[in-house]
Coordinates of C-alpha atoms in Angstrom, one line a residue:
M1 CA -7.7 -11.6 -13.2
Q2 CA -8.1 -10.2 -16.7
T3 CA -7.4 -6.6 -17.1
T4 CA -7.6 -4.4 -20.3
L5 CA -4.9 -2.1 -21.3
N6 CA -7.3 0.9 -21.3
E7 CA -8.9 0.5 -17.6
Y8 CA -5.8 -0.1 -15.6
L9 CA -2.4 1.6 -14.7
L10 CA -1.1 -1.0 -12.7
E11 CA -1.7 -4.7 -12.8
V12 CA -0.2 -7.5 -10.6
N13 CA 0.0 -11.3 -11.4
D14 CA 0.8 -13.9 -9.1
L15 CA 3.5 -11.8 -7.3
K16 CA 5.7 -13.8 -5.4
Q17 CA 8.5 -12.1 -3.0
W18 CA 11.1 -15.0 -1.0
F19 CA 13.5 -14.0 1.1
P20 CA 16.3 -16.9 1.5
I21 CA 17.0 -18.8 5.0
R22 CA 20.8 -18.9 5.1
Q23 CA 22.2 -21.3 8.0
G24 CA 26.1 -22.9 8.7
F25 CA 29.2 -21.6 7.6
L26 CA 28.6 -21.9 3.9
Q27 CA 25.0 -20.0 4.0
R28 CA 23.5 -22.8 2.5
I29 CA 19.6 -21.9 2.2
V30 CA 17.2 -24.0 4.0
G31 CA 14.0 -22.2 3.8
H32 CA 12.1 -18.9 2.4
V33 CA 10.6 -16.6 4.1
K34 CA 7.4 -16.2 1.8
A35 CA 6.8 -12.4 2.7
V36 CA 4.2 -12.3 -0.7
D37 CA 3.3 -15.3 -2.2
G38 CA 0.7 -15.1 -5.1
V39 CA -0.7 -11.8 -5.0
S40 CA -2.9 -10.3 -7.8
F41 CA -4.7 -7.0 -8.0
A42 CA -5.2 -4.1 -10.7
I43 CA -5.7 -0.5 -9.9
R44 CA -7.3 2.0 -12.1
R45 CA -6.3 5.0 -13.2
N46 CA -7.2 8.0 -10.8
E47 CA -8.3 4.9 -8.3
A48 CA -6.8 4.6 -4.6
L49 CA -6.6 0.8 -3.9
G50 CA -5.9 0.4 -0.2
L51 CA -4.1 -2.5 1.0
V52 CA -4.4 -3.2 4.5
G53 CA -3.7 -6.3 7.2
E54 CA -1.9 -6.7 10.2
S55 CA 2.1 -6.1 10.8
G56 CA 4.0 -8.7 8.8
S57 CA 1.4 -9.5 6.3
G58 CA 3.8 -8.6 3.4
K59 CA 1.5 -5.0 2.7
T60 CA 5.1 -3.0 2.5
T61 CA 7.1 -5.7 0.8
V62 CA 4.2 -5.3 -2.4
G63 CA 4.8 -1.7 -2.2
R64 CA 8.8 -2.0 -2.7
S65 CA 8.3 -4.9 -5.2
V66 CA 6.2 -2.7 -7.4
L67 CA 8.7 -0.1 -7.6
R68 CA 11.4 -2.6 -8.0
L69 CA 13.4 -1.8 -4.6
Y70 CA 13.1 -5.4 -4.4
D71 CA 13.8 -7.8 -7.2
P72 CA 10.7 -10.0 -7.1
T73 CA 10.8 -13.7 -6.7
A74 CA 8.2 -14.4 -9.7
G75 CA 5.0 -13.2 -11.1
E76 CA 4.4 -10.0 -13.0
I77 CA 4.0 -6.5 -12.6
W78 CA 2.4 -4.7 -15.7
Y79 CA 2.7 -0.8 -15.8
T80 CA 1.2 1.6 -18.4
A81 CA 3.6 4.5 -18.8
D82 CA 2.9 8.0 -19.7
D83 CA 3.7 7.2 -23.5
G84 CA 1.2 4.4 -23.7
T85 CA 3.8 1.6 -23.6
R86 CA 3.2 -1.6 -21.5
V87 CA 6.2 -2.5 -19.3
D88 CA 6.6 -5.9 -17.3
I89 CA 8.4 -4.1 -14.1
A90 CA 9.4 -7.5 -12.6
T91 CA 11.9 -8.4 -16.0
I92 CA 13.2 -5.0 -16.5
D93 CA 16.9 -4.1 -15.7
Q94 CA 17.6 -1.0 -13.6
T95 CA 18.7 1.0 -16.7
A96 CA 15.1 0.3 -18.0
M97 CA 13.4 1.3 -14.5
K98 CA 15.2 4.7 -14.1
P99 CA 12.7 6.8 -16.2
L100 CA 9.7 5.1 -15.0
R101 CA 10.9 6.2 -11.2
K102 CA 9.8 9.7 -12.7
E103 CA 5.9 8.3 -12.5
M104 CA 6.2 6.1 -9.9
R105 CA 7.1 7.3 -6.5
M106 CA 7.0 6.4 -2.7
I107 CA 5.6 8.2 0.6
F108 CA 7.2 6.6 3.2
Q109 CA 6.0 6.1 6.6
D110 CA 8.0 7.8 8.9
P111 CA 8.5 11.5 7.6
F112 CA 11.7 12.1 9.4
S113 CA 13.9 9.3 9.1
S114 CA 13.0 9.5 5.4
L115 CA 14.5 12.8 5.4
N116 CA 18.4 13.9 5.1
P117 CA 18.6 15.9 8.3
R118 CA 21.9 17.4 6.9
L119 CA 19.5 19.1 3.7
T120 CA 17.6 21.9 3.7
V121 CA 14.0 21.6 2.8
K122 CA 14.9 23.1 -0.9
D123 CA 17.8 20.5 -1.3
L124 CA 15.2 17.8 -0.2
I125 CA 12.4 18.7 -2.8
G126 CA 14.8 19.6 -5.3
E127 CA 16.9 16.5 -5.0
P128 CA 14.8 14.6 -7.4
L129 CA 14.9 17.7 -10.0
I130 CA 18.3 17.8 -10.4
I131 CA 19.0 13.8 -10.3
H132 CA 16.5 13.6 -13.7
K133 CA 17.6 16.7 -14.8
E134 CA 14.3 18.7 -14.6
A135 CA 15.4 21.9 -13.3
S136 CA 18.3 23.9 -12.2
G137 CA 19.2 27.7 -10.5
R138 CA 16.0 29.9 -10.5
A139 CA 13.8 27.5 -12.3
L140 CA 14.5 24.8 -9.3
E141 CA 13.8 27.8 -6.4
D142 CA 10.6 28.3 -8.5
R143 CA 9.5 24.9 -8.6
V144 CA 10.4 24.1 -4.9
S145 CA 8.3 27.4 -4.0
H146 CA 5.5 25.8 -6.1
L147 CA 5.3 22.7 -4.6
M148 CA 5.9 23.6 -1.0
T149 CA 2.7 25.9 -1.5
A150 CA 0.8 23.0 -3.2
V151 CA 0.9 20.9 0.1
G152 CA 0.4 24.1 2.4
L153 CA 4.1 24.8 3.5
D154 CA 5.3 28.6 3.3
P155 CA 7.9 28.9 1.0
N156 CA 9.8 31.2 2.9
Y157 CA 10.9 28.2 4.9
M158 CA 12.7 26.3 2.4
R159 CA 16.2 27.4 3.8
R160 CA 15.4 25.4 7.0
Y161 CA 16.0 21.9 8.0
P162 CA 13.8 19.1 9.0
H163 CA 14.2 19.0 12.5
E164 CA 12.8 22.7 12.4
F165 CA 9.2 21.5 11.3
S166 CA 6.6 19.4 13.2
G167 CA 5.7 15.8 12.1
G168 CA 3.0 17.0 9.8
Q169 CA 5.1 19.4 8.3
R170 CA 8.0 16.9 7.8
Q171 CA 5.6 14.6 6.2
R172 CA 4.2 17.4 3.8
I173 CA 8.1 17.9 2.9
G174 CA 7.9 14.2 2.0
L175 CA 5.3 14.7 -0.2
A176 CA 6.2 17.6 -2.0
R177 CA 9.7 15.5 -2.5
T178 CA 7.3 12.8 -4.2
L179 CA 5.3 15.1 -6.2
A180 CA 8.4 17.0 -7.5
L181 CA 8.8 14.9 -10.8
R182 CA 4.8 15.0 -11.6
P183 CA 4.3 11.2 -10.7
R184 CA 1.1 9.1 -12.0
L185 CA 1.6 6.6 -9.2
I186 CA 1.9 7.0 -5.7
I187 CA 2.6 4.2 -3.0
A188 CA 2.0 5.8 0.0
D189 CA 3.1 3.5 3.4
E190 CA 1.5 3.9 6.1
P191 CA 2.2 7.9 5.4
V192 CA -0.1 9.0 8.4
S193 CA 0.6 6.3 11.1
A194 CA 3.6 8.3 12.8
L195 CA 1.2 11.8 13.2
D196 CA -1.2 12.7 15.4
V197 CA -5.0 12.1 14.9
S198 CA -5.4 15.5 14.0
I199 CA -2.7 15.9 11.9
Q200 CA -3.5 12.7 10.2
A201 CA -6.9 14.1 8.8
Q202 CA -4.8 17.2 7.4
V203 CA -2.7 14.8 5.6
L204 CA -5.3 12.5 4.4
N205 CA -7.8 15.4 3.2
L206 CA -4.6 17.0 1.1
L207 CA -3.8 13.4 -0.2
Q208 CA -7.5 13.1 -1.5
E209 CA -7.3 16.9 -3.2
L210 CA -3.9 16.3 -4.5
K211 CA -5.3 13.1 -6.1
D212 CA -8.4 15.1 -7.7
D213 CA -6.6 17.9 -8.8
L214 CA -3.1 15.9 -10.4
G215 CA -5.0 13.0 -11.4
L216 CA -3.1 10.8 -9.0
T217 CA -3.3 6.9 -8.7
Y218 CA -2.7 5.8 -5.1
L219 CA -1.7 2.4 -3.5
F220 CA -2.4 3.0 -0.1
I221 CA -0.9 0.8 2.7
A222 CA -2.0 0.8 6.1
H223 CA -3.3 -1.1 8.9
D224 CA -6.1 1.0 9.7
L225 CA -9.3 0.4 7.9
S226 CA -10.9 3.4 9.4
V227 CA -8.6 5.4 7.6
V228 CA -8.4 3.3 4.3
E229 CA -12.4 3.7 4.7
H230 CA -11.6 7.3 4.1
M231 CA -9.4 7.7 1.4
C232 CA -9.7 4.7 -0.9
D233 CA -11.8 3.5 -3.6
R234 CA -11.4 -0.4 -3.2
I235 CA -9.8 -2.2 -0.5
A236 CA -7.8 -5.5 -0.6
V237 CA -6.9 -7.4 2.5
M238 CA -3.5 -9.1 3.1
Y239 CA -2.9 -12.1 5.3
V240 CA 0.3 -13.8 5.6
G241 CA 1.7 -12.9 2.1
R242 CA -1.6 -13.6 0.5
L243 CA -4.9 -11.5 -0.3
V244 CA -7.8 -12.8 1.1
E245 CA -10.5 -10.3 -0.1
I246 CA -11.0 -7.2 -2.3
A247 CA -13.8 -5.3 -3.1
D248 CA -15.3 -1.9 -3.5
S249 CA -14.7 0.3 0.0
D250 CA -18.3 0.4 0.8
K251 CA -19.1 -3.1 -0.3
L252 CA -16.1 -4.9 1.6
L253 CA -16.8 -2.9 4.8
Q254 CA -20.6 -3.6 4.9
R255 CA -20.7 -7.2 4.0
P256 CA -17.2 -8.5 4.2
L257 CA -17.1 -12.3 2.9
H258 CA -13.7 -13.2 4.6
P259 CA -13.5 -13.9 8.4
Y260 CA -10.3 -12.2 9.0
T261 CA -12.0 -9.1 7.2
E262 CA -14.9 -9.3 9.5
A263 CA -12.5 -8.9 12.6
L264 CA -10.6 -6.5 11.2
V265 CA -14.2 -4.5 10.2
S266 CA -15.1 -4.9 14.1
A267 CA -12.4 -3.1 15.3
I268 CA -13.3 0.4 13.8
P269 CA -14.9 2.6 16.2
P270 CA -18.6 3.3 15.2
A271 CA -19.4 7.1 13.7
D272 CA -22.5 6.6 16.4
P273 CA -21.8 6.6 20.1
E274 CA -25.0 4.0 20.2
I275 CA -24.1 1.6 18.2
K276 CA -22.5 -1.4 19.8
L277 CA -20.5 -3.6 17.7
S278 CA -19.5 -6.9 18.9
R279 CA -16.0 -6.8 18.7
I280 CA -13.8 -9.9 17.6
I281 CA -10.5 -11.1 18.9
L282 CA -8.6 -13.1 17.4
E283 CA -6.6 -15.7 19.3
G284 CA -2.7 -15.8 18.7
D285 CA -0.3 -13.8 16.7
I286 CA 0.0 -13.9 12.9
P287 CA 2.0 -17.3 11.7
S288 CA 5.1 -17.0 10.3
P289 CA 5.8 -16.5 6.7
A290 CA 8.7 -19.1 6.8
N291 CA 6.1 -21.6 8.0
P292 CA 3.1 -20.8 6.9
P293 CA -0.2 -23.3 8.2
P294 CA -1.2 -25.7 5.8
G295 CA -4.6 -25.3 4.3
C296 CA -6.0 -22.0 4.7
V297 CA -3.4 -19.6 6.3
F298 CA -6.1 -18.2 8.3
H299 CA -7.7 -21.6 9.8
P300 CA -5.7 -21.5 13.1
R301 CA -7.5 -18.4 14.1
C302 CA -10.4 -18.5 12.2
L303 CA -14.0 -19.0 14.5
Y304 CA -15.6 -21.0 11.6
A305 CA -12.9 -23.0 10.5
Q306 CA -13.9 -26.8 9.4
E307 CA -11.9 -29.6 8.7
Q308 CA -11.6 -28.5 5.2
C309 CA -9.8 -25.6 6.0
K310 CA -6.9 -27.4 7.7
Q311 CA -6.2 -29.4 4.5
D312 CA -7.2 -27.5 1.3
E313 CA -5.8 -24.2 0.6
P314 CA -8.7 -21.9 -0.7
H315 CA -8.1 -19.5 -4.0
L316 CA -9.1 -16.0 -4.3
E317 CA -12.7 -16.1 -6.6
E318 CA -15.1 -13.8 -7.6
I319 CA -18.0 -14.8 -5.3
E320 CA -20.0 -11.3 -6.0
P321 CA -19.5 -9.0 -9.0
G322 CA -16.3 -7.1 -8.3
H323 CA -16.1 -8.9 -4.9
F324 CA -13.5 -11.9 -4.3
A325 CA -13.1 -13.7 -1.3
S326 CA -10.2 -16.4 -0.7
C327 CA -12.3 -18.8 1.9
H328 CA -13.9 -22.3 1.4
F329 CA -17.4 -20.7 2.9
A330 CA -17.5 -17.7 1.7
R331 CA -20.9 -18.4 -0.3
E332 CA -22.7 -19.4 3.1
L333 CA -21.2 -17.5 5.9
T334 CA -22.9 -14.4 7.4
L335 CA -20.7 -12.0 8.6
Q336 CA -20.6 -9.1 10.3
G337 CA -20.2 -5.4 8.5
I338 CA -19.2 -2.2 9.8
G339 CA -22.6 -0.4 11.0
E340 CA -24.2 -3.8 12.6
T341 CA -25.4 -4.3 16.0
E342 CA -25.4 -7.2 18.2

């Protein structure tokens, strides 16, 4: 996809993240797990892009590669820094990466295991500020107090430990820690999947408010399309390490162009109980990224697969303005969208 410098904060081109498979006494490489295999997308400033798919599709690996928690096997990750410079994160070393970590932060899936149980809330939220020499002493405590208030926590609790809080409160602590360095891009890795439904709504609303108030940009990773629908401006769908569809949220949900997206959309409970959706149940499991099927990776589970799908790999192309899909028959199929009845 071609992008302009002024429009996009992050541009990922043909990203690959392969992990070697080693066997034998000498640990020779006998193959690769292609966790991410040629993914391209871009995120505008102050936009939320949802990345969805089944477990094992490579969503989290994309997020970790963008933050250089993994060194990419191939591809480009162009980021426009706060000073206007454009940096390929995939090629710079960790020393050059350190100042960018202030601008690019991550919210982890499990709000408990991501917090050190031996540190108080003040220490947890203040740690990034100390590492990057942003604040100390009284100024540090004031910043922590302000951050706790911003995410809906009582600053009087800053000397308590993580185990003294509920799951939703712990996720708010993690969010305050993420916001401590005033980031511009946040990778949210299933930030509400470990929470109760009622708490999920609170955290999602908070994330939306912070996005609007602070001008944040999100890469929002999830497997629940109903959550992504609430949060995101655009949605990208992943399957076995590849993007199969990307479009504006409303357009993708109302008129999916890829059969895999159609199956995901059919699982969203309708808001109107009178509406009866035709639920699509995919047979079989998601293929192993160490041994993906030939041709279209989705063809063994696809309801519409033909002989061409078993032999030729489709590529992501623009089927309609702003709506990309990776399917040989995207222009011919009429697929069920959200709210459509039997």
